[in-house]
XYZ file of C-alpha atoms in Angstrom:
705
model
C -80.871 -17.189 -1.213
C -83.228 -14.274 -0.672
C -86.040 -16.661 0.234
C -83.865 -18.456 2.772
C -82.874 -15.097 4.296
C -86.507 -14.029 4.670
C -87.378 -17.400 6.214
C -84.540 -17.045 8.732
C -85.678 -13.556 9.688
C -89.226 -14.787 10.235
C -88.059 -17.640 12.466
C -85.835 -15.316 14.496
C -88.706 -12.862 14.907
C -90.995 -15.644 16.021
C -88.461 -16.776 18.641
C -88.031 -13.241 19.960
C -91.799 -12.634 20.285
C -92.475 -15.751 22.334
C -93.401 -15.367 25.993
C -89.930 -15.358 27.557
C -90.662 -16.140 31.202
C -92.079 -19.637 30.916
C -89.656 -20.765 28.230
C -86.600 -19.342 30.006
C -87.539 -20.975 33.287
C -88.219 -24.282 31.596
C -84.897 -24.147 29.814
C -83.103 -23.108 32.998
C -84.615 -26.012 34.951
C -83.788 -28.439 32.143
C -80.121 -27.457 32.263
C -80.004 -27.871 36.017
C -81.730 -31.267 35.862
C -79.231 -32.351 33.247
C -76.441 -31.556 35.717
C -78.096 -33.436 38.561
C -78.892 -36.401 36.293
C -75.197 -36.696 35.482
C -74.502 -37.498 39.135
C -77.306 -40.048 39.173
C -76.382 -41.822 35.972
C -72.580 -41.627 35.755
C -70.392 -44.475 36.900
C -66.992 -42.982 35.989
C -65.714 -41.037 39.012
C -62.383 -40.199 37.395
C -63.713 -38.440 34.313
C -62.629 -34.747 34.375
C -65.414 -32.221 34.469
C -64.223 -30.600 31.243
C -65.060 -33.831 29.431
C -68.677 -33.630 30.571
C -71.600 -31.361 29.718
C -71.466 -29.619 33.093
C -69.380 -26.576 32.008
C -71.671 -26.006 29.023
C -74.824 -26.426 31.126
C -73.563 -23.938 33.708
C -72.758 -21.449 30.987
C -76.255 -21.784 29.543
C -77.797 -21.242 32.973
C -75.710 -18.109 33.436
C -76.617 -16.798 29.999
C -80.303 -17.307 30.796
C -80.008 -15.379 34.059
C -78.253 -12.475 32.334
C -80.734 -12.466 29.451
C -83.657 -12.578 31.854
C -82.383 -9.516 33.724
C -81.827 -7.557 30.514
C -85.288 -8.353 29.162
C -87.309 -7.559 32.248
C -87.668 -4.432 34.348
C -85.569 -4.144 37.480
C -88.589 -4.583 39.802
C -90.274 -7.351 37.819
C -90.104 -10.928 39.170
C -87.303 -13.033 37.762
C -88.430 -16.615 37.645
C -85.014 -18.142 36.931
C -83.272 -16.156 39.654
C -86.073 -17.028 42.076
C -85.655 -20.689 41.218
C -81.876 -20.435 41.765
C -82.371 -18.930 45.211
C -85.367 -20.935 46.448
C -83.889 -24.289 45.471
C -80.442 -23.363 46.880
C -78.616 -24.186 43.677
C -75.571 -22.223 44.813
C -75.312 -24.293 48.001
C -75.429 -27.460 45.935
C -72.747 -26.214 43.550
C -70.403 -25.356 46.442
C -70.918 -28.832 47.898
C -70.060 -30.412 44.548
C -67.029 -28.169 44.200
C -65.768 -29.043 47.659
C -66.090 -32.751 46.838
C -64.214 -32.175 43.552
C -66.697 -34.453 41.861
C -66.162 -34.776 39.018
C -62.467 -33.806 39.168
C -62.004 -30.073 38.467
C -65.529 -29.171 39.560
C -64.340 -26.456 41.967
C -62.848 -24.544 39.034
C -66.218 -24.527 37.252
C -68.012 -23.457 40.426
C -65.581 -20.549 40.922
C -66.094 -19.429 37.340
C -69.886 -19.627 37.690
C -69.921 -17.606 40.923
C -67.536 -14.990 39.487
C -69.610 -14.456 36.364
C -72.908 -14.536 38.227
C -71.868 -11.830 40.699
C -70.154 -9.673 38.095
C -72.755 -9.907 35.301
C -75.987 -9.740 37.318
C -76.664 -6.108 38.183
C -79.120 -6.837 40.997
C -77.432 -6.754 44.439
C -77.183 -10.325 45.647
C -74.628 -10.503 48.444
C -77.109 -9.451 51.114
C -79.320 -12.467 50.310
C -78.851 -15.347 52.703
C -78.946 -17.994 49.934
C -76.156 -16.129 48.179
C -73.782 -14.990 50.880
C -73.805 -18.314 52.751
C -72.566 -20.340 49.766
C -70.184 -17.463 48.986
C -68.759 -17.774 52.508
C -68.311 -21.521 52.048
C -66.649 -21.050 48.665
C -64.268 -18.463 50.121
C -63.133 -21.084 52.628
C -62.136 -23.324 49.708
C -59.788 -20.645 48.337
C -56.024 -20.457 48.876
C -55.785 -23.964 50.289
C -52.356 -25.669 50.230
C -51.600 -27.232 46.852
C -54.465 -25.460 45.110
C -54.506 -25.742 41.315
C -57.128 -23.032 40.830
C -55.346 -19.913 42.090
C -56.245 -17.957 38.965
C -59.973 -18.628 39.343
C -59.820 -18.065 43.114
C -58.144 -14.675 42.715
C -60.734 -13.616 40.138
C -63.620 -14.794 42.343
C -62.317 -12.905 45.378
C -61.710 -9.789 43.292
C -65.339 -9.891 42.119
C -66.505 -10.260 45.721
C -64.471 -7.239 46.829
C -65.714 -5.213 43.850
C -69.323 -5.906 44.788
C -68.588 -5.006 48.414
C -67.069 -1.739 47.193
C -70.350 -1.021 45.375
C -72.476 -1.978 48.385
C -70.380 -1.582 51.581
C -73.223 -2.819 53.803
C -72.578 -6.351 52.542
C -69.063 -6.395 54.029
C -70.160 -8.026 57.265
C -71.797 -10.900 55.385
C -68.705 -11.590 53.320
C -66.349 -11.382 56.303
C -68.707 -13.507 58.432
C -68.771 -10.824 61.083
C -72.070 -11.276 62.887
C -73.325 -10.502 66.358
C -74.228 -13.748 67.975
C -77.613 -12.623 69.259
C -78.601 -11.220 65.868
C -77.452 -14.400 64.168
C -79.565 -16.536 66.473
C -82.599 -14.311 65.963
C -82.247 -14.429 62.203
C -81.867 -18.192 62.165
C -84.970 -18.580 64.351
C -87.066 -16.358 62.113
C -85.915 -18.118 58.959
C -86.774 -21.534 60.358
C -90.420 -20.440 60.725
C -90.748 -19.079 57.186
C -91.609 -20.916 54.022
C -88.793 -21.865 51.585
C -89.541 -18.847 49.402
C -88.340 -16.533 52.172
C -84.929 -18.150 52.513
C -83.339 -15.576 50.247
C -84.721 -12.591 52.168
C -82.356 -9.906 53.333
C -81.080 -10.244 56.905
C -82.084 -7.437 59.273
C -79.328 -4.895 59.765
C -77.293 -5.097 62.960
C -77.708 -2.218 65.331
C -74.575 -0.173 65.748
C -75.304 0.052 69.460
C -75.563 -3.700 69.983
C -73.561 -4.744 73.034
C -72.719 -8.126 71.575
C -69.105 -8.633 70.561
C -68.425 -9.313 66.884
C -67.176 -12.672 65.710
C -64.923 -13.024 62.665
C -63.868 -16.162 60.883
C -60.072 -16.329 60.647
C -60.256 -18.657 57.648
C -62.251 -16.222 55.579
C -61.725 -13.614 52.920
C -58.789 -11.734 54.463
C -56.755 -14.852 55.130
C -57.421 -16.187 51.632
C -56.332 -12.924 50.020
C -53.215 -12.813 52.164
C -52.269 -16.321 51.063
C -52.779 -15.462 47.401
C -50.440 -12.464 47.650
C -47.583 -14.932 48.059
C -48.470 -16.874 44.912
C -45.748 -17.631 42.380
C -48.010 -16.274 39.641
C -47.691 -12.517 39.303
C -51.219 -11.998 37.953
C -52.685 -13.825 40.960
C -50.673 -11.663 43.372
C -51.800 -8.441 41.702
C -55.486 -9.440 41.869
C -55.115 -10.303 45.552
C -53.422 -6.945 46.162
C -56.200 -5.123 44.301
C -58.840 -6.949 46.324
C -57.227 -5.894 49.601
C -57.012 -2.305 48.365
C -60.724 -2.324 47.479
C -61.572 -3.433 51.006
C -59.145 -1.000 52.635
C -60.646 1.931 50.730
C -64.105 1.406 52.282
C -65.279 4.387 54.291
C -67.953 5.038 56.865
C -69.342 2.204 58.950
C -67.836 -0.433 56.643
C -64.362 1.039 57.113
C -64.827 1.099 60.882
C -66.051 -2.492 60.784
C -62.954 -3.563 58.877
C -60.707 -1.695 61.287
C -62.319 -2.599 64.603
C -63.798 -6.063 64.011
C -61.091 -7.812 62.012
C -57.444 -8.646 62.457
C -56.478 -7.076 59.144
C -53.609 -5.087 60.669
C -52.172 -8.110 62.453
C -52.460 -10.253 59.325
C -50.754 -7.733 57.054
C -47.971 -6.940 59.507
C -47.560 -10.640 60.205
C -46.562 -11.093 56.577
C -44.048 -8.247 56.980
C -42.552 -9.986 60.019
C -42.291 -13.259 58.117
C -40.534 -11.645 55.159
C -38.204 -9.716 57.463
C -37.295 -12.907 59.299
C -36.225 -14.446 55.977
C -33.686 -11.679 55.277
C -30.106 -12.992 55.576
C -28.934 -10.234 57.927
C -25.402 -11.586 58.172
C -24.929 -11.475 54.393
C -26.595 -8.147 53.570
C -24.468 -5.219 52.435
C -25.309 -1.909 54.157
C -24.659 0.075 50.968
C -27.049 -2.148 49.007
C -29.722 -1.784 51.669
C -29.497 1.998 51.934
C -29.818 2.468 48.192
C -32.455 -0.204 47.599
C -34.703 0.973 44.745
C -38.460 1.328 44.763
C -39.950 -2.169 44.390
C -43.530 -1.872 43.095
C -46.122 -4.305 44.380
C -48.175 -3.992 41.184
C -45.700 -5.723 38.881
C -47.131 -8.890 37.332
C -43.606 -10.280 37.063
C -43.205 -12.338 40.235
C -40.454 -11.092 42.528
C -37.711 -13.509 43.459
C -35.437 -13.227 46.447
C -36.047 -12.290 50.045
C -35.066 -8.637 49.662
C -37.391 -7.857 46.701
C -40.240 -9.703 48.413
C -39.792 -7.715 51.622
C -39.638 -4.325 49.933
C -42.519 -5.145 47.564
C -44.717 -6.008 50.537
C -43.595 -2.862 52.346
C -44.490 -0.858 49.251
C -47.954 -2.444 49.232
C -48.544 -1.683 52.913
C -47.424 1.896 52.360
C -49.746 2.266 49.356
C -52.640 0.664 51.231
C -52.261 3.102 54.145
C -52.159 5.974 51.661
C -55.481 4.870 50.130
C -57.232 3.767 53.340
C -59.448 6.012 55.491
C -57.794 7.600 58.497
C -59.176 5.153 61.062
C -57.857 2.103 59.222
C -54.569 3.723 58.215
C -53.934 4.630 61.842
C -54.600 1.113 63.052
C -52.358 -0.447 60.391
C -49.512 1.973 61.069
C -49.794 1.345 64.804
C -49.551 -2.381 64.128
C -46.398 -1.783 62.104
C -44.826 0.192 64.948
C -45.869 -2.223 67.668
C -45.195 -5.570 66.045
C -42.292 -4.744 63.717
C -40.524 -1.582 64.802
C -40.758 -2.097 68.565
C -40.866 -5.892 68.894
C -38.425 -6.807 66.114
C -36.333 -3.883 64.919
C -35.705 -2.145 68.240
C -33.900 -5.143 69.815
C -31.702 -5.307 66.721
C -30.909 -1.588 66.927
C -29.989 -2.018 70.611
C -27.953 -5.152 69.937
C -24.329 -5.387 70.999
C -23.218 -6.945 67.699
C -22.020 -4.220 65.326
C -23.077 -6.151 62.216
C -26.657 -6.463 63.480
C -26.731 -2.753 64.363
C -25.273 -1.772 60.994
C -27.706 -3.826 58.918
C -30.789 -2.848 60.937
C -29.869 0.855 60.745
C -29.290 0.609 56.988
C -32.607 -1.195 56.549
C -34.424 1.465 58.543
C -32.776 4.163 56.430
C -34.145 2.546 53.264
C -37.604 2.196 54.832
C -37.674 5.897 55.755
C -36.661 6.848 52.214
C -39.317 4.681 50.548
C -42.306 5.399 52.814
C -44.899 7.820 51.441
C -47.884 7.258 53.749
C -48.305 10.051 56.294
C -49.724 7.697 58.940
C -46.830 5.245 58.615
C -44.321 8.100 58.621
C -45.912 9.388 61.851
C -45.301 6.063 63.547
C -41.726 5.778 62.258
C -40.911 9.294 63.471
C -42.497 8.518 66.836
C -40.441 5.338 67.061
C -37.141 6.981 66.108
C -37.390 10.342 67.847
C -39.612 9.753 70.857
C -38.488 6.349 72.095
C -35.963 6.240 74.925
C -33.175 5.178 74.920
C -33.320 4.539 71.188
C -33.396 8.180 70.068
C -30.330 9.174 72.071
C -28.464 6.069 70.971
C -29.172 6.566 67.262
C -27.867 10.137 67.370
C -24.894 9.129 69.450
C -23.983 6.551 66.831
C -23.466 9.322 64.278
C -20.107 9.624 66.040
C -19.533 5.905 66.593
C -16.145 4.273 66.814
C -17.153 2.256 63.756
C -17.092 4.476 60.679
C -19.641 2.216 58.964
C -22.164 2.603 61.780
C -21.542 6.361 61.768
C -22.186 6.440 58.013
C -25.400 4.428 58.351
C -26.660 6.594 61.224
C -25.895 9.833 59.370
C -27.604 8.440 56.294
C -30.693 7.713 58.401
C -30.688 11.304 59.676
C -30.373 12.639 56.134
C -33.312 10.525 55.000
C -35.398 11.807 57.890
C -34.621 15.397 56.951
C -36.103 14.756 53.511
C -39.503 13.670 54.834
C -42.501 16.023 55.139
C -42.847 15.807 58.919
C -42.545 18.882 61.129
C -41.517 16.999 64.273
C -38.260 15.801 62.721
C -36.555 19.194 62.642
C -38.320 20.266 65.813
C -36.994 17.347 67.840
C -33.550 17.114 66.265
C -32.558 20.783 66.055
C -35.088 23.575 66.556
C -36.087 22.764 70.132
C -32.463 23.303 71.196
C -32.068 26.597 69.324
C -35.375 28.106 70.429
C -33.950 29.977 73.415
C -31.171 31.519 71.293
C -28.933 31.306 74.363
C -25.996 30.846 72.014
C -26.026 34.631 71.582
C -23.963 36.752 73.941
C -25.906 39.049 76.238
C -25.278 42.766 75.750
C -25.206 43.206 79.529
C -22.979 40.258 80.149
C -19.674 42.052 80.020
C -19.294 42.011 76.285
C -16.840 44.876 76.573
C -14.500 42.845 78.783
C -13.911 40.179 76.195
C -14.386 39.527 72.519
C -16.881 36.781 71.730
C -15.584 33.983 69.620
C -17.616 34.993 66.595
C -16.409 38.600 66.801
C -12.845 37.403 66.918
C -13.608 35.131 64.024
C -15.144 37.991 62.070
C -12.129 40.188 62.701
C -9.940 37.323 61.625
C -12.001 36.926 58.478
C -11.677 40.619 57.747
C -7.925 40.247 58.056
C -8.060 37.161 55.895
C -9.285 39.202 52.980
C -5.988 41.099 53.125
C -3.965 37.906 53.561
C -2.533 36.511 50.285
C -2.964 33.016 51.663
C -6.745 33.452 51.922
C -7.708 36.064 49.347
C -8.531 35.344 45.695
C -10.386 37.763 43.434
C -12.025 35.093 41.315
C -13.687 33.430 44.321
C -15.453 36.514 45.690
C -18.549 38.357 44.583
C -17.794 41.487 42.595
C -17.454 44.833 44.399
C -20.955 45.755 43.277
C -22.245 43.000 45.527
C -19.891 43.738 48.398
C -21.935 46.539 49.899
C -21.891 47.343 53.612
C -24.585 45.844 55.830
C -27.880 47.579 55.322
C -29.493 49.512 58.117
C -32.601 47.358 57.907
C -30.734 44.083 58.317
C -30.985 42.217 61.617
C -28.339 42.927 64.175
C -25.051 41.316 63.371
C -26.107 40.261 59.886
C -24.154 41.474 56.878
C -25.286 41.720 53.304
C -25.678 38.619 51.182
C -22.364 39.385 49.499
C -20.646 39.651 52.887
C -22.037 36.307 54.000
C -21.085 34.579 50.752
C -17.577 36.046 50.838
C -17.152 35.042 54.483
C -17.475 31.382 53.527
C -15.386 31.768 50.383
C -12.531 33.411 52.301
C -12.294 30.550 54.791
C -10.181 28.274 52.584
C -6.563 29.470 52.241
C -5.485 30.172 48.682
C -2.520 27.830 48.912
C -4.770 24.765 49.438
C -7.314 25.566 46.724
C -7.047 23.119 43.879
C -10.355 23.327 42.003
C -9.310 26.190 39.772
C -6.159 24.398 38.737
C -8.334 21.767 37.042
C -10.569 24.449 35.556
C -13.414 23.574 37.924
C -15.858 26.301 38.868
C -16.024 28.306 42.053
C -19.034 28.483 44.304
C -21.231 29.353 41.304
C -20.940 25.748 40.146
C -23.056 24.856 43.193
C -25.723 27.518 42.708
C -27.997 25.320 40.605
C -27.818 22.422 43.054
C -28.214 24.812 45.980
C -31.324 26.301 44.395
C -32.784 22.812 43.977
C -31.944 21.915 47.576
C -33.408 25.118 48.997
C -36.535 24.687 46.868
C -36.999 21.101 48.038
C -36.566 22.055 51.683
C -38.917 24.988 51.201
C -41.629 22.768 49.733
C -41.344 20.439 52.737
C -41.778 23.248 55.257
C -44.360 25.246 53.326
C -47.265 24.155 55.530
C -45.395 24.264 58.846
C -46.108 27.943 59.605
C -42.577 28.797 60.568
C -41.993 32.331 61.874
C -40.337 34.900 59.657
C -38.083 36.148 62.457
C -36.372 34.337 65.333
C -37.869 34.725 68.809
C -36.216 37.086 71.292
C -33.314 35.402 73.097
C -33.972 34.252 76.640
C -30.337 34.082 77.705
C -31.251 32.429 81.003
C -30.187 28.870 80.349
C -26.910 27.313 79.349
C -26.860 26.625 75.668
C -26.726 23.090 74.309
C -26.872 22.699 70.552
C -28.505 19.288 70.826
C -27.116 15.800 70.237
C -27.387 16.019 66.454
C -25.567 19.318 65.942
C -23.026 18.306 68.547
C -22.032 15.145 66.711
C -22.118 16.940 63.361
C -19.794 19.682 64.596
C -17.523 17.112 66.237
C -17.374 15.110 63.044
C -16.784 18.201 60.953
C -13.903 19.129 63.236
C -12.258 15.803 62.366
C -12.700 16.072 58.608
C -8.912 16.130 58.111
C -8.446 12.759 59.762
C -11.548 10.697 58.948
C -12.564 8.752 55.826
C -13.529 10.785 52.788
C -16.974 9.155 52.428
C -17.822 9.887 56.057
C -16.842 13.541 55.621
C -19.119 13.787 52.593
C -22.010 12.381 54.611
C -21.435 14.865 57.442
C -21.317 17.843 55.091
C -24.399 16.572 53.224
C -26.458 16.641 56.440
C -25.156 20.090 57.386
C -25.892 21.443 53.911
C -29.462 20.185 54.076
C -30.000 21.720 57.495
C -28.607 25.008 56.197
C -31.013 24.963 53.266
C -34.153 25.094 55.428
C -35.790 28.490 55.714
C -36.321 28.604 59.472
C -34.829 31.828 60.880
C -33.045 29.981 63.699
C -31.274 27.687 61.238
C -30.474 30.657 59.053
C -28.952 32.504 61.983
C -27.073 29.661 63.637
C -25.705 27.907 60.553
C -25.335 30.569 57.874
C -24.705 33.843 59.727
C -20.982 34.416 60.315
C -21.701 37.680 62.175
C -23.589 36.517 65.255
C -22.054 37.239 68.674
C -21.615 33.855 70.329
C -21.777 33.332 74.077
C -18.830 31.936 75.934
C -18.089 28.282 75.108
C -20.673 28.258 72.328
C -19.938 27.404 68.746
C -21.629 27.760 65.386
C -20.983 26.213 62.009
C -18.824 29.146 60.984
C -16.759 29.073 64.176
C -16.131 25.347 63.761
C -14.873 26.002 60.243
C -12.629 28.838 61.476
C -10.951 26.554 63.992
C -10.675 23.813 61.418
C -8.856 26.127 59.028
C -6.371 26.992 61.757
C -5.685 23.292 62.284
C -5.369 22.845 58.517
C -2.676 25.543 58.311
C -0.637 23.710 60.901
C -1.007 20.296 59.295
C -0.049 21.320 55.775
C 3.378 22.323 57.043
C 4.216 18.607 57.091
C 3.240 18.061 53.440
C 5.824 18.768 50.779
C 4.860 19.802 47.228
C 1.326 20.372 48.545
C -0.120 21.800 45.331
C 0.927 18.841 43.177
C -0.360 16.341 45.704
C -3.692 18.121 45.960
C -4.018 18.056 42.183
C -3.188 14.342 42.070
C -5.704 13.640 44.815
C -8.418 15.608 43.049
C -7.719 13.785 39.794
C -7.951 10.494 41.672
C -11.324 11.462 43.209
C -12.565 12.430 39.772
C -11.507 9.044 38.422
C -8.943 10.565 36.091
C -5.969 8.724 37.594
C -5.670 5.480 39.561
C -4.758 5.450 43.212
C -0.985 5.617 43.413
C -0.742 5.325 47.195
C -0.288 9.014 47.932
C 1.055 10.008 51.328
C -1.194 12.060 53.580
C -4.138 10.920 51.441
C -6.736 11.327 54.216
C -5.511 14.860 54.918
C -5.494 15.796 51.234
C -9.019 14.452 50.736
C -10.178 16.353 53.818
C -8.769 19.593 52.407
C -10.674 19.059 49.167
C -13.890 18.298 51.089
C -13.498 21.532 53.026
C -12.933 23.572 49.879
C -16.030 22.140 48.225
C -18.125 22.402 51.394
C -17.344 26.102 51.822
C -18.309 26.721 48.200
C -21.559 24.825 48.745
C -22.402 26.847 51.866
C -21.637 30.045 49.938
C -24.000 28.913 47.172
C -26.762 28.105 49.675
C -26.315 31.502 51.315
C -26.397 33.155 47.890
C -29.680 31.438 47.031
C -31.355 32.033 50.393
C -30.298 35.583 51.243
C -31.922 38.459 49.345
C -29.536 40.479 47.211
C -29.123 44.173 47.823
C -31.273 46.478 45.714
C -28.154 47.882 44.054
C -27.079 44.495 42.769
C -27.252 44.357 39.025
C -27.993 41.230 37.006
C -24.589 41.458 35.438
C -23.001 40.892 38.824
C -24.754 37.565 39.360
C -22.950 34.275 38.774
C -23.084 32.747 35.362
C -24.826 29.541 34.343
C -24.495 26.705 36.813
C -21.927 24.037 36.110
C -22.516 20.674 37.720
C -19.473 19.537 39.759
C -17.701 16.532 38.345
C -18.845 13.997 40.877
C -16.474 15.262 43.543
C -19.196 16.370 45.858
């Protein structure tokens, strides 16, 4: 055995020390001649390629090319590679693959090209005898009825990976050439000897006046077709290929953006998937709460809705990864071709079902979008497009409660996005003048402003047994007088918190009867909300103090606050779910740290001008209406308890009388506690406040709010 082992080692050493170049080239040529001889000698046209020697011969040729590169220096001549290029073997293979002779040949050609381009380290795509057959092979991909999607997706992924490594080759792969340069190159090549056919094409001048030409049946179209494959792995590879191209920067990124129809192709798929949605059968609630649908899942999505949202997720991710110039073009295509041309007519439609579904869909899109460029275009579409902007806000107070819910949900989603213009357009631009404040020289002594009257009323309320409850207020240690350094009209944090807590009359409070917490049960959630809103506005450079009031123009709170206040004023007579949506939007607005929002929404002590209203004044009037309405309800306490138990799911609906009114009372009680918690979190405590006076651990409300 030892002798045989030594003999084997000697033979192996002898093989390794032979002159590699001549033997490798001879072997390489022999394998290629064996392939060509098959076509000369065979008479069976129906024999599958896998039953021939062709796959094995191609593998041997590839192994020789890889071995040759590993054995020789990078700058040394490679005889086998030179033979492959000079004799246009790749062109011949593509021709055989296109003819599908023998059957299944295109699969073997795709595999050979994929392995050649991925395993050979030398850049090849800029060589004319490589990129031309590559272009032809790309045109054979993603054809109808293709049985080689797996190999096609892998081949295209390899192409995009090589382009990512050498972005200058993008124009060859995409077949984007300037006609004059193409003619010049072809003329020069026709005068050269065959050995020069694999020379690198001269680079195109960036200042060339010739217009670029792109093949529409090329790489981008093939990748787009493969993204709709029924095989999840094929879809993912096509997605990854598109992402590799979209991430190109510099001149290659500009070329992709300016000289191709990538944006139109990608958005065209979005339009197709949107057109397949059964709008008449979609549920608004399902649309608004549609979950994140990842594009990268290898499990194929089924159904029109998952397909639409998966593609939207891919577009959003692509714009996040792409350079600014390409992301801007893609997002503009989305706004022009989908938002404006398709969605806007639906939003302006006269059919309520179409309006409801399109608004709910847009709400889900706003929630799911993460790309800043796409968000810019959506915000521009929603808030700076007449008459759409006015109509969307007006529909927050629509005759249809469902449309009002969907519109308010859309507003709430917008308020959760990191875009400064949203709050600026919806609210802040209307509060900037601060003309809601009464002018000191405007005869303030002749009349009491509404807020002063409200404040005096609230002071009296603390002495009224119907409104006062010790357990709801901050302890006396926190109830210090307004500090001298506080802004005019602004009380201490304890005063502000107690002002909201005192709004709800004692006789309609029902939370404590079920051992639910007071406002402190909302402190944890309020802290989370304020923190989230603060993180959104951290980079917006908001002022620390409000600007001086102008007082020269008539105050208008803006269409959004107007409909919110109007809706809040009808909380005792509108559906419970709608009231929750209204208060959710108001709570989020109150949680932002802008001084104008702080003053207008959370300061009960401001002096309002004539005919102006604030959040606190709306609540004051609402409580007065509540006191009148409860006179018609007998055994009020028991009915409130039954209603609260029903909302908590503790008892079934027993058809209570005055159910809408009772639910509205409970919403008001919880909303005032939530505003008190937000004020507690946002306003600084007095220096004399001791930790022992602070609320205890937060208790999450039991799903009521």
